[in-house]
Coordinates of C-alpha atoms in Angstrom, one line a residue:
M1 CA 0.0 0.0 0.0
R2 CA 3.0 2.3 0.6
S3 CA 3.6 2.2 -3.2
H4 CA 0.1 3.4 -3.9
V5 CA 0.3 6.2 -1.3
K6 CA 3.6 7.3 -2.8
Y7 CA 3.3 6.7 -6.5
T8 CA -0.3 6.0 -7.8
I9 CA -2.6 8.0 -5.6
P10 CA -0.9 11.4 -6.0
P11 CA -1.1 11.3 -9.9
A12 CA -4.7 10.3 -9.5
I13 CA -5.4 13.3 -7.3
A14 CA -3.5 15.7 -9.6
L15 CA -5.2 14.4 -12.8
T16 CA -8.6 14.6 -11.1
L17 CA -8.1 18.3 -10.0
L18 CA -6.9 19.1 -13.5
Y19 CA -9.8 17.5 -15.4
R20 CA -12.6 18.0 -12.8
P21 CA -14.0 21.2 -14.5
L22 CA -14.4 19.3 -17.8
L23 CA -15.8 16.1 -16.3
T24 CA -19.2 15.0 -17.6
R25 CA -21.6 12.2 -16.7
L26 CA -20.5 10.4 -19.9
D27 CA -16.9 10.6 -18.8
V28 CA -17.8 9.1 -15.4
Y29 CA -19.7 6.4 -17.2
K30 CA -16.7 5.7 -19.4
I31 CA -14.3 5.4 -16.5
L32 CA -16.6 3.2 -14.4
F33 CA -17.3 1.0 -17.5
L34 CA -13.5 0.5 -18.1
I35 CA -12.7 -0.1 -14.4
T36 CA -15.4 -2.7 -14.2
I37 CA -14.1 -4.5 -17.3
A38 CA -10.5 -4.2 -16.0
V39 CA -11.3 -5.7 -12.6
V40 CA -13.6 -8.5 -13.9
S41 CA -11.2 -9.5 -16.7
T42 CA -8.0 -9.3 -14.7
T43 CA -9.0 -11.0 -11.4
P44 CA -9.3 -14.6 -12.6
W45 CA -6.0 -14.3 -14.5
D46 CA -4.1 -12.7 -11.7
S47 CA -5.5 -15.2 -9.2
Y48 CA -4.2 -18.0 -11.4
L49 CA -0.7 -16.5 -11.5
I50 CA -0.6 -16.3 -7.7
R51 CA -2.0 -19.8 -7.1
T52 CA 0.4 -21.3 -9.6
R53 CA 3.3 -19.2 -8.1
I54 CA 4.2 -17.5 -11.3
W55 CA 4.7 -14.5 -9.1
S56 CA 4.5 -14.1 -5.3
Y57 CA 4.9 -11.5 -2.6
P58 CA 6.3 -11.4 0.9
E59 CA 3.5 -11.5 3.6
N60 CA 5.0 -8.4 5.2
A61 CA 4.6 -6.4 2.0
V62 CA 0.8 -6.4 2.0
I63 CA -1.8 -5.3 4.5
G64 CA -3.6 -8.6 4.6
P65 CA -7.0 -8.8 3.0
K66 CA -7.2 -10.9 -0.2
V67 CA -9.8 -11.6 -2.9
F68 CA -9.3 -15.0 -4.7
D69 CA -5.7 -15.0 -3.2
I70 CA -5.1 -11.5 -4.7
P71 CA -3.8 -8.9 -2.2
L72 CA -6.1 -5.9 -1.8
E73 CA -3.3 -3.7 -3.0
E74 CA -3.1 -5.6 -6.3
L75 CA -6.9 -5.2 -6.9
F76 CA -6.6 -1.5 -6.1
F77 CA -3.9 -1.3 -8.7
F78 CA -6.3 -2.5 -11.4
V79 CA -8.6 0.3 -10.4
I80 CA -6.1 3.1 -10.0
Q81 CA -4.1 2.3 -13.2
T82 CA -7.3 2.3 -15.2
Y83 CA -8.5 5.5 -13.6
N84 CA -5.2 7.4 -14.1
T85 CA -4.8 6.3 -17.8
S86 CA -8.5 7.1 -18.5
I87 CA -8.3 10.6 -17.0
L88 CA -5.1 11.3 -19.0
Y89 CA -6.8 10.0 -22.2
L90 CA -9.9 12.2 -21.6
L91 CA -7.7 15.2 -20.9
L92 CA -5.7 14.8 -24.1
S93 CA -8.6 13.9 -26.3
K94 CA -11.0 16.6 -25.1
P95 CA -10.4 19.0 -28.0
T96 CA -10.9 16.2 -30.6
F97 CA -14.2 16.2 -32.5
H98 CA -14.4 12.4 -33.0
P99 CA -17.1 12.2 -35.8
V100 CA -14.8 13.7 -38.4
Y101 CA -12.5 10.6 -38.0
L102 CA -15.2 8.2 -39.1
R103 CA -14.4 6.8 -42.5
R104 CA -16.7 5.1 -45.0
Q105 CA -15.2 1.8 -46.2
E106 CA -15.5 0.7 -49.8
K107 CA -14.5 -2.4 -51.6
N108 CA -10.7 -2.6 -52.0
D109 CA -10.3 0.2 -49.5
R110 CA -6.9 0.4 -47.8
W111 CA -8.6 0.5 -44.4
K112 CA -9.7 -3.1 -45.0
Y113 CA -6.2 -4.2 -45.5
M114 CA -5.0 -2.3 -42.5
K115 CA -7.6 -4.1 -40.4
L116 CA -6.5 -7.5 -41.8
A117 CA -2.8 -6.7 -41.1
G118 CA -3.5 -5.9 -37.5
Q119 CA -5.6 -9.0 -37.0
L120 CA -2.9 -11.1 -38.6
L121 CA -0.2 -9.6 -36.3
L122 CA -2.3 -10.2 -33.2
G123 CA -3.2 -13.7 -34.4
L124 CA 0.6 -14.5 -34.6
L125 CA 1.1 -13.1 -31.2
M126 CA -1.6 -15.3 -29.8
K127 CA 0.0 -18.3 -31.5
K128 CA 3.3 -17.4 -29.9
A129 CA 1.6 -17.1 -26.5
I130 CA 0.1 -20.6 -26.8
T131 CA 3.5 -22.0 -27.7
L132 CA 5.2 -20.4 -24.7
I133 CA 2.6 -21.7 -22.3
R134 CA 2.8 -25.2 -23.7
E135 CA 6.6 -25.3 -23.3
E136 CA 6.1 -24.7 -19.6
G137 CA 9.5 -23.1 -19.5
A138 CA 11.1 -19.7 -19.1
G139 CA 8.5 -18.1 -21.4
T140 CA 5.5 -19.2 -19.3
Y141 CA 4.8 -15.8 -17.7
M142 CA 5.2 -14.0 -21.0
G143 CA 2.9 -16.5 -22.7
L144 CA 0.3 -16.0 -20.0
I145 CA 0.5 -12.2 -20.4
L146 CA 0.0 -12.4 -24.1
A147 CA -2.7 -15.0 -23.9
W148 CA -4.7 -12.8 -21.6
A149 CA -4.2 -9.5 -23.4
V150 CA -4.2 -10.4 -27.1
P151 CA -7.8 -11.6 -27.4
F152 CA -9.1 -8.3 -25.9
L153 CA -6.7 -6.3 -28.2
L154 CA -8.0 -8.3 -31.2
L155 CA -11.6 -7.6 -30.3
L156 CA -10.9 -3.9 -29.8
W157 CA -8.8 -3.6 -33.0
S158 CA -11.5 -5.3 -35.1
L159 CA -14.2 -2.9 -33.8
A160 CA -12.3 0.4 -33.7
Y161 CA -9.2 0.0 -36.0
Q162 CA -10.2 3.2 -38.0
F163 CA -10.1 5.3 -34.9
I164 CA -7.0 3.6 -33.5
L165 CA -5.1 4.4 -36.7
G166 CA -6.8 7.7 -37.6
L167 CA -6.9 9.7 -34.3
P168 CA -4.0 12.1 -33.5
I169 CA -1.2 10.4 -31.6
T170 CA -2.0 12.7 -28.7
N171 CA -5.2 10.7 -28.3
T172 CA -3.6 7.2 -28.8
L173 CA 0.1 6.9 -28.5
L174 CA 0.7 9.6 -25.8
P175 CA -1.8 8.3 -23.2
I176 CA -0.3 4.8 -23.6
L177 CA 3.4 5.8 -23.4
L178 CA 3.3 8.3 -20.6
P179 CA 1.7 6.1 -17.9
T180 CA 3.6 3.1 -19.2
L181 CA 6.9 4.8 -18.7
Y182 CA 5.9 6.1 -15.3
L183 CA 4.8 2.6 -14.2
W184 CA 8.0 1.1 -15.5
I185 CA 9.9 3.4 -13.1
V186 CA 7.6 2.6 -10.2
D187 CA 7.7 -1.1 -10.9
T188 CA 11.5 -1.0 -11.0
L189 CA 11.6 0.5 -7.5
A190 CA 9.0 -2.1 -6.2
L191 CA 10.9 -5.1 -7.6
R192 CA 14.2 -3.8 -6.1
R193 CA 12.4 -3.5 -2.7
G194 CA 11.0 -7.0 -3.0
T195 CA 7.4 -5.9 -2.9
W196 CA 6.7 -8.8 -5.3
V197 CA 8.8 -11.4 -7.0
I198 CA 8.6 -13.1 -10.4
E199 CA 9.5 -16.8 -9.7
S200 CA 12.6 -18.1 -11.6
G201 CA 11.9 -20.7 -14.2
T202 CA 8.9 -19.0 -15.6
K203 CA 10.5 -15.8 -16.7
L204 CA 12.9 -15.1 -19.6
G205 CA 15.5 -13.4 -17.4
T206 CA 15.7 -10.4 -19.8
H207 CA 15.6 -6.9 -18.4
L208 CA 14.4 -3.7 -20.2
W209 CA 16.9 -1.9 -17.9
P210 CA 18.5 -3.0 -14.7
G211 CA 15.8 -4.0 -12.2
L212 CA 12.9 -4.2 -14.7
E213 CA 11.9 -7.6 -16.0
I214 CA 10.8 -7.7 -19.6
E215 CA 7.6 -9.4 -18.6
E216 CA 6.6 -6.5 -16.3
A217 CA 7.5 -4.0 -19.0
V218 CA 5.3 -5.8 -21.6
F219 CA 2.5 -6.2 -19.0
F220 CA 2.3 -2.4 -18.3
L221 CA 2.5 -1.6 -22.0
L222 CA -0.3 -4.0 -22.9
T223 CA -2.6 -3.0 -20.0
N224 CA -2.3 0.7 -20.9
T225 CA -2.8 -0.2 -24.5
L226 CA -6.0 -2.1 -23.6
I227 CA -7.3 0.8 -21.5
V228 CA -6.7 3.4 -24.3
F229 CA -8.0 1.1 -27.0
G230 CA -11.1 0.5 -24.9
L231 CA -11.6 4.3 -24.5
V232 CA -11.0 4.8 -28.2
A233 CA -13.6 2.1 -29.1
F234 CA -16.0 3.8 -26.7
D235 CA -15.5 7.1 -28.4
N236 CA -15.8 5.5 -31.8
A237 CA -19.2 4.2 -30.8
I238 CA -20.3 7.6 -29.4
A239 CA -19.1 9.3 -32.6
I240 CA -21.3 6.9 -34.7
L241 CA -24.3 7.5 -32.4
N242 CA -23.9 11.3 -32.5
A243 CA -23.1 11.6 -36.2
F244 CA -25.7 9.3 -37.8
S245 CA -29.2 10.1 -36.5
M246 CA -30.7 8.3 -39.5
H247 CA -29.4 5.0 -38.1
F248 CA -29.8 6.0 -34.4
P249 CA -32.7 8.5 -34.1
S250 CA -32.7 8.6 -30.3
V251 CA -29.6 8.2 -28.1
P252 CA -29.8 8.4 -24.3
A253 CA -27.3 10.5 -22.4
L254 CA -25.6 7.3 -21.2
P255 CA -25.9 4.7 -23.9
S256 CA -26.2 1.1 -22.8
P257 CA -23.3 -1.4 -23.6
M258 CA -25.6 -3.1 -26.1
L259 CA -26.2 0.2 -28.0
L260 CA -22.5 0.9 -28.0
V261 CA -21.8 -2.5 -29.5
K262 CA -24.6 -2.0 -32.0
A263 CA -23.0 1.3 -33.1
L264 CA -19.6 -0.4 -33.5
L265 CA -21.1 -3.2 -35.6
L266 CA -22.7 -0.7 -38.0
P267 CA -20.8 -1.5 -41.3
A268 CA -18.5 1.3 -42.3
G269 CA -20.0 1.1 -45.8
A270 CA -23.3 2.4 -44.3
Y271 CA -21.7 5.6 -43.0
D272 CA -23.1 8.8 -44.6
E273 CA -20.1 10.3 -46.4
D274 CA -21.8 13.6 -47.0
R275 CA -22.5 13.9 -43.3
I276 CA -18.9 13.2 -42.3
E277 CA -17.7 15.7 -45.0
G278 CA -20.1 18.3 -43.7
L279 CA -18.9 17.9 -40.2
A280 CA -15.3 18.1 -41.2
Q281 CA -15.9 21.3 -43.2
A282 CA -17.8 22.8 -40.2
V283 CA -15.0 22.1 -37.8
D284 CA -12.5 23.5 -40.2
R285 CA -14.5 26.7 -40.5
L286 CA -14.9 27.0 -36.7
E287 CA -11.1 26.5 -36.1
K288 CA -10.1 29.1 -38.8
K289 CA -12.7 31.8 -38.2
S290 CA -13.3 31.8 -34.4
R291 CA -10.6 30.6 -32.0
S292 CA -12.7 31.6 -29.0
F293 CA -15.7 29.5 -30.0
F294 CA -13.4 26.6 -31.2
L295 CA -12.0 26.5 -27.7
A296 CA -15.4 26.6 -26.2
S297 CA -16.8 23.9 -28.4
A298 CA -14.5 21.4 -26.9
A299 CA -16.2 21.7 -23.6
F300 CA -19.6 20.6 -25.0
S301 CA -20.4 16.9 -25.6
S302 CA -22.5 14.5 -27.5
R303 CA -25.1 15.6 -30.1
L304 CA -25.3 19.1 -28.7
R305 CA -21.7 19.7 -29.7
V306 CA -22.4 18.4 -33.2
D307 CA -25.5 20.7 -33.6
L308 CA -23.6 23.8 -32.3
I309 CA -20.7 23.2 -34.7
V310 CA -23.2 22.7 -37.6
L311 CA -25.1 25.9 -36.6
Y312 CA -21.9 27.9 -36.6
S313 CA -21.0 26.5 -40.0
F314 CA -24.3 27.6 -41.5
C315 CA -24.0 31.1 -40.0
R316 CA -20.4 31.5 -41.3
V317 CA -21.3 30.3 -44.8
A318 CA -24.4 32.5 -45.0
D319 CA -22.4 35.5 -43.8
D320 CA -19.5 34.9 -46.2
L321 CA -21.9 34.5 -49.2
V322 CA -23.3 38.0 -48.5
D323 CA -20.1 39.6 -47.3
N324 CA -17.9 38.4 -50.2
A325 CA -20.4 39.2 -52.9
A326 CA -19.0 41.4 -55.8
S327 CA -21.9 43.8 -55.7
P328 CA -25.0 44.7 -53.7
L329 CA -27.1 43.0 -56.4
E330 CA -25.2 39.7 -55.9
A331 CA -25.5 40.0 -52.1
R332 CA -29.3 40.5 -52.4
K333 CA -29.4 37.5 -54.6
W334 CA -27.8 35.3 -51.9
I335 CA -30.1 36.7 -49.2
K336 CA -33.1 35.9 -51.5
H337 CA -31.8 32.3 -52.0
L338 CA -31.2 31.9 -48.3
R339 CA -34.7 33.1 -47.5
T340 CA -36.1 30.7 -50.1
F341 CA -34.1 27.9 -48.3
L342 CA -35.7 28.9 -45.0
D343 CA -39.2 29.1 -46.6
L344 CA -38.8 25.6 -48.1
S345 CA -37.4 24.2 -44.8
Y346 CA -40.1 25.7 -42.5
K347 CA -43.1 26.5 -44.6
A348 CA -43.3 23.8 -47.2
K349 CA -46.0 21.2 -46.6
D350 CA -44.1 18.6 -48.5
P351 CA -43.0 15.9 -46.0
M352 CA -40.3 14.9 -48.5
A353 CA -38.7 18.4 -48.6
H354 CA -35.4 17.2 -47.2
D355 CA -35.2 13.9 -49.2
Q356 CA -31.8 13.6 -50.7
N357 CA -33.1 12.6 -54.1
V358 CA -36.3 14.5 -54.7
G359 CA -36.6 17.0 -51.8
S360 CA -37.3 20.6 -52.7
V361 CA -34.8 21.9 -50.2
V362 CA -32.1 19.7 -51.6
R363 CA -32.9 20.7 -55.2
H364 CA -32.8 24.4 -54.3
V365 CA -29.5 24.1 -52.5
V366 CA -27.8 22.1 -55.2
T367 CA -29.0 24.3 -58.0
E368 CA -28.6 27.8 -56.4
F369 CA -25.6 27.6 -54.1
P370 CA -21.8 26.8 -54.5
R371 CA -20.8 23.2 -54.0
N372 CA -18.7 24.0 -50.9
T373 CA -21.7 25.4 -49.1
H374 CA -24.1 22.5 -49.6
T375 CA -23.4 20.5 -46.5
A376 CA -23.5 23.6 -44.3
L377 CA -27.0 24.4 -45.5
L378 CA -28.4 20.9 -45.7
Q379 CA -27.2 19.8 -42.3
L380 CA -28.6 22.8 -40.4
P381 CA -30.9 21.3 -37.8
T382 CA -34.0 23.3 -38.7
G383 CA -36.2 20.9 -36.8
R384 CA -34.6 22.0 -33.6
L385 CA -34.5 25.8 -34.2
S386 CA -37.3 28.3 -34.4
S387 CA -37.5 30.1 -37.8
K388 CA -37.7 33.6 -36.4
N389 CA -34.1 33.8 -35.4
L390 CA -32.9 32.6 -38.8
Y391 CA -35.1 35.1 -40.6
D392 CA -33.9 37.9 -38.3
L393 CA -30.3 36.9 -39.1
L394 CA -31.0 37.6 -42.8
K395 CA -32.4 41.0 -41.8
G396 CA -29.1 41.6 -40.1
F397 CA -27.3 40.8 -43.4
E398 CA -29.7 43.3 -45.2
M399 CA -28.6 46.0 -42.8
D400 CA -25.0 45.3 -43.8
L401 CA -26.1 46.0 -47.4
G402 CA -26.6 49.6 -46.3
F403 CA -22.8 49.9 -46.5
Q404 CA -22.3 47.8 -49.6
T405 CA -21.5 49.4 -53.0
S406 CA -20.0 48.3 -56.2
K407 CA -16.3 47.4 -55.8
G408 CA -14.2 50.5 -55.3
A409 CA -17.1 52.9 -54.8
K410 CA -17.9 54.7 -51.6
P411 CA -21.0 53.9 -49.5
S412 CA -23.9 56.2 -50.1
A413 CA -25.4 55.7 -46.6
F414 CA -24.5 54.5 -43.1
P415 CA -27.3 52.5 -41.5
I416 CA -26.0 52.7 -37.9
K417 CA -27.2 56.1 -37.0
S418 CA -27.8 55.6 -33.3
E419 CA -27.2 53.2 -30.4
Y420 CA -30.7 51.9 -31.0
D421 CA -29.8 50.9 -34.6
L422 CA -26.6 49.2 -33.3
D423 CA -28.6 47.3 -30.8
I424 CA -31.0 46.1 -33.5
Y425 CA -28.2 45.2 -35.8
S426 CA -26.3 43.3 -33.1
S427 CA -29.4 41.5 -32.0
R428 CA -30.0 40.3 -35.6
V429 CA -26.5 39.2 -36.4
A430 CA -25.3 37.9 -33.0
G431 CA -28.2 37.9 -30.5
T432 CA -30.1 35.5 -32.8
V433 CA -27.1 33.1 -32.9
A434 CA -26.8 33.1 -29.1
A435 CA -30.5 32.4 -28.8
M436 CA -30.3 29.6 -31.3
C437 CA -27.4 28.0 -29.3
I438 CA -29.7 28.1 -26.3
E439 CA -32.6 26.6 -28.2
L440 CA -30.3 23.7 -29.1
V441 CA -29.4 23.3 -25.4
F442 CA -33.1 23.1 -24.5
F443 CA -33.7 20.6 -27.2
H444 CA -31.1 18.2 -25.9
Y445 CA -32.0 18.9 -22.2
P446 CA -35.8 19.3 -22.5
D447 CA -36.8 18.6 -18.9
E448 CA -34.3 20.5 -16.8
V449 CA -35.6 24.0 -17.1
S450 CA -39.3 25.1 -17.0
K451 CA -40.8 26.7 -20.1
V452 CA -41.2 30.1 -18.4
Q453 CA -37.6 30.0 -17.3
Q454 CA -36.5 29.0 -20.8
E455 CA -38.1 32.1 -22.3
K456 CA -36.2 34.3 -19.8
I457 CA -32.9 32.6 -20.6
L458 CA -33.5 33.0 -24.3
D459 CA -34.0 36.7 -23.8
A460 CA -30.8 36.9 -21.8
G461 CA -29.0 34.9 -24.4
N462 CA -30.0 37.5 -27.0
T463 CA -28.7 40.2 -24.8
M464 CA -25.4 38.3 -24.3
G465 CA -25.1 38.0 -28.1
I466 CA -25.5 41.8 -28.4
A467 CA -22.7 42.2 -25.8
L468 CA -20.4 40.0 -27.7
Q469 CA -21.1 41.8 -31.0
Y470 CA -20.3 45.2 -29.4
T471 CA -16.9 43.7 -28.4
N472 CA -16.4 42.4 -31.9
I473 CA -17.2 45.8 -33.4
A474 CA -14.8 47.5 -30.8
R475 CA -12.0 45.2 -31.9
D476 CA -12.6 45.6 -35.7
I477 CA -13.2 49.4 -36.0
G478 CA -10.2 49.9 -38.2
T479 CA -10.6 46.7 -40.2
D480 CA -14.3 47.5 -40.9
A481 CA -13.4 51.1 -41.9
L482 CA -11.0 49.8 -44.6
L483 CA -14.0 47.8 -45.9
Q484 CA -16.0 51.0 -46.1
R485 CA -18.1 50.1 -43.1
V486 CA -18.5 52.2 -39.9
Y487 CA -20.6 50.5 -37.2
L488 CA -20.0 53.3 -34.7
P489 CA -23.3 55.2 -34.4
T490 CA -23.3 58.3 -36.4
N491 CA -24.5 60.4 -33.5
W492 CA -21.6 59.2 -31.4
L493 CA -19.2 60.2 -34.1
K494 CA -20.9 63.6 -34.3
E495 CA -20.2 64.2 -30.6
E496 CA -16.5 63.8 -31.5
N497 CA -16.8 66.1 -34.5
L498 CA -16.4 63.2 -36.9
T499 CA -18.4 61.7 -39.7
P500 CA -18.4 58.1 -41.0
E501 CA -16.8 59.4 -44.2
Q502 CA -14.0 61.0 -42.2
A503 CA -13.4 57.9 -40.2
I504 CA -13.0 55.8 -43.4
Q505 CA -10.7 58.4 -45.0
V506 CA -8.4 58.7 -42.0
F507 CA -8.2 55.0 -41.5
T508 CA -7.3 54.6 -45.1
I509 CA -4.5 57.1 -44.7
L510 CA -3.2 55.7 -41.5
D511 CA -3.1 52.2 -43.0
G512 CA -0.3 53.4 -45.3
K513 CA 1.7 55.4 -42.7
S514 CA 4.6 54.1 -40.7
T515 CA 4.8 57.1 -38.4
L516 CA 1.9 59.2 -36.9
G517 CA 1.7 63.0 -36.7
P518 CA -0.1 65.2 -34.1
E519 CA -3.4 65.2 -36.1
D520 CA -3.3 61.4 -36.3
Q521 CA -2.8 61.2 -32.6
T522 CA -5.9 63.4 -32.1
F523 CA -7.9 61.1 -34.3
I524 CA -6.7 58.0 -32.4
T525 CA -7.6 59.6 -29.1
K526 CA -11.1 60.2 -30.3
L527 CA -11.3 56.7 -31.7
E528 CA -10.2 55.2 -28.3
R529 CA -12.9 57.1 -26.5
L530 CA -15.5 55.7 -28.9
R531 CA -14.0 52.2 -28.6
H532 CA -14.2 52.3 -24.8
R533 CA -17.8 53.6 -25.1
L534 CA -18.6 50.5 -27.1
L535 CA -16.8 48.3 -24.5
D536 CA -18.7 50.0 -21.7
R537 CA -22.0 49.2 -23.4
S538 CA -20.7 45.6 -24.1
F539 CA -19.8 44.9 -20.4
A540 CA -23.0 46.5 -19.2
L541 CA -25.1 44.1 -21.3
Y542 CA -22.8 41.3 -20.3
E543 CA -23.4 41.9 -16.6
D544 CA -27.2 42.1 -17.2
S545 CA -27.3 38.7 -18.8
R546 CA -24.5 36.6 -17.3
D547 CA -26.5 35.3 -14.4
A548 CA -28.8 33.5 -16.8
I549 CA -26.0 31.1 -17.6
D550 CA -26.3 29.7 -14.0
K551 CA -29.9 28.7 -14.8
L552 CA -28.9 26.5 -17.8
P553 CA -28.7 22.7 -17.3
S554 CA -25.6 21.9 -15.2
E555 CA -23.7 20.1 -18.0
V556 CA -23.7 23.2 -20.3
R557 CA -23.1 26.0 -17.8
G558 CA -19.4 25.6 -17.8
P559 CA -19.1 25.4 -21.6
M560 CA -21.3 28.4 -22.1
R561 CA -19.2 30.4 -19.7
V562 CA -16.1 29.4 -21.7
A563 CA -17.8 30.6 -24.9
T564 CA -18.8 34.0 -23.4
E565 CA -15.7 34.6 -21.2
S566 CA -13.3 33.7 -24.1
Y567 CA -14.9 36.4 -26.2
M568 CA -15.2 39.0 -23.4
E569 CA -11.5 38.5 -22.7
I570 CA -10.9 40.3 -26.0
G571 CA -12.8 43.2 -24.5
R572 CA -10.7 43.1 -21.4
T573 CA -7.6 43.2 -23.5
L574 CA -8.9 46.2 -25.4
R575 CA -9.6 48.0 -22.1
Q576 CA -6.0 47.7 -20.9
P577 CA -4.4 51.1 -20.5
G578 CA -2.2 51.9 -23.5
Y579 CA -3.3 48.9 -25.5
R580 CA -3.4 49.5 -29.3
V581 CA -5.1 47.3 -31.8
T582 CA -2.7 45.9 -34.5
K583 CA -4.3 45.4 -37.9
G584 CA -7.7 45.6 -36.3
K585 CA -7.3 42.5 -34.2
A586 CA -6.9 42.1 -30.4
T587 CA -4.9 39.0 -29.9
V588 CA -5.5 36.9 -26.7
G589 CA -2.6 34.5 -26.5
G590 CA -3.2 30.7 -26.4
W591 CA -2.2 30.2 -22.8
R592 CA -4.3 33.2 -21.7
R593 CA -7.3 31.7 -23.5
L594 CA -6.7 28.4 -21.7
A595 CA -6.5 30.2 -18.4
V596 CA -9.7 32.0 -19.1
A597 CA -11.4 28.8 -20.1
W598 CA -10.1 27.1 -17.0
K599 CA -11.4 29.8 -14.7
A600 CA -14.8 29.9 -16.5
L601 CA -15.3 26.2 -15.9
Q602 CA -14.7 26.4 -12.1

């Protein structure tokens, strides 16, 4: 027990404290599931090793209680090793969006040959294990280790080989090697102290390094591989359940073992390739366009995370279609097509509207939109979102057209004339998105908040979205001006003896200057006053709405805080005395983002 107190329990405590803010019910389920399998599968094998004196231990090295001749400390080791490796795996794999690693398998696909190669290798190892056991010589212990571990590895490989090979090595190799190396060191110390002894005549007599028997080294490597492969297989099953609602329309928060096996047994040829491609494109857009929300998305789980990523992808694609249009006429065309898409999705009476072959929604998207936008539109979960927010989002795009002119021309009007106009605009382009995120939360957690409370939280969500948009505008004043857009209310500018046209003109001049003169400094001083006015309004709205987050279902409070705090940290950066925006962007460093996320999850 001294070894556990000194070497295995402290890492467990440290890893628990580190991962605790991210821990979900599904994570607890995974860990308990793996621990149960580890104890049940290892106990008969370990009991046999002790009873046949493959290995033994001095009586004074254990505290006394035994189960099937196994010391309590040994049973505890099965638990603590599985726990530590599982927590490390969960921590390292948290940012990974697993559905994008699913692969459809076709005939003559290379994945099939990789699967067969792995099965052949494991089969040969099993054959070697049987040979070593039959010889009843120095390779007996090694043979018993392989004979116990290889069948489980073969099963897990056959079920989850795509994930085992396809996931980043931080999800697979790292959580195997780190605890293995640590346990090799701990075991070396234990063997030197005589805590347990491998009997001569059943071991090869080879050492990985002085004091560490090769059998012990292989045992720890295989057990950690089993734990990680088991977790990978679990995540593979969850990814299938979350990605393919056509095959699995309803998935409980804690899927039964039978449902997990059913998911893993779904043939890879039955995977929806368009669905996987759409999710991959959505994650790519999120990672490139919004580092704050990409970080926050990792804290969500299950189908809610999928829906939130898909929603962001739609909003990003729709915004880019309008924003990158060559002329106001083209931009209005895209808004018209988007409105028709919503009309067909929400108002059409045709029950086959979303059918992949004959559906009116699909036909409209395929014929009117660019190929690289199809999945973002078709995968939007309209059945889980109210139509009002999406139509209001299009109204926000129409407000942007007030700035838009033909390429190279100056805008003829500036639609943001007052704070009220800016509130309306921010509500339409950002408040609606925040409200839709909360709608998805209530869809996936329907019974945890009353209907009356849901309406209040939705209103607060809209307010929070406005706050985030104010921060966004404060950050991008210069960038927007170079695009002929001024979101600062015209009456605010007037108070500083400025006009939108002057703001655009000065920013254009400053963009080409390396040194600033006195007049430039005067302009920048006025600009910073206006920027701080935007930020004051942003933080006031933020304070008014932040308490609503605490009324959300418990599993999404932390992730929602990460989403809001990560963005508001940009505002805090802008508020720092003497801070100057570079190229229109306020950069919050990666470590600072992580620190903000960590604090938000507490």
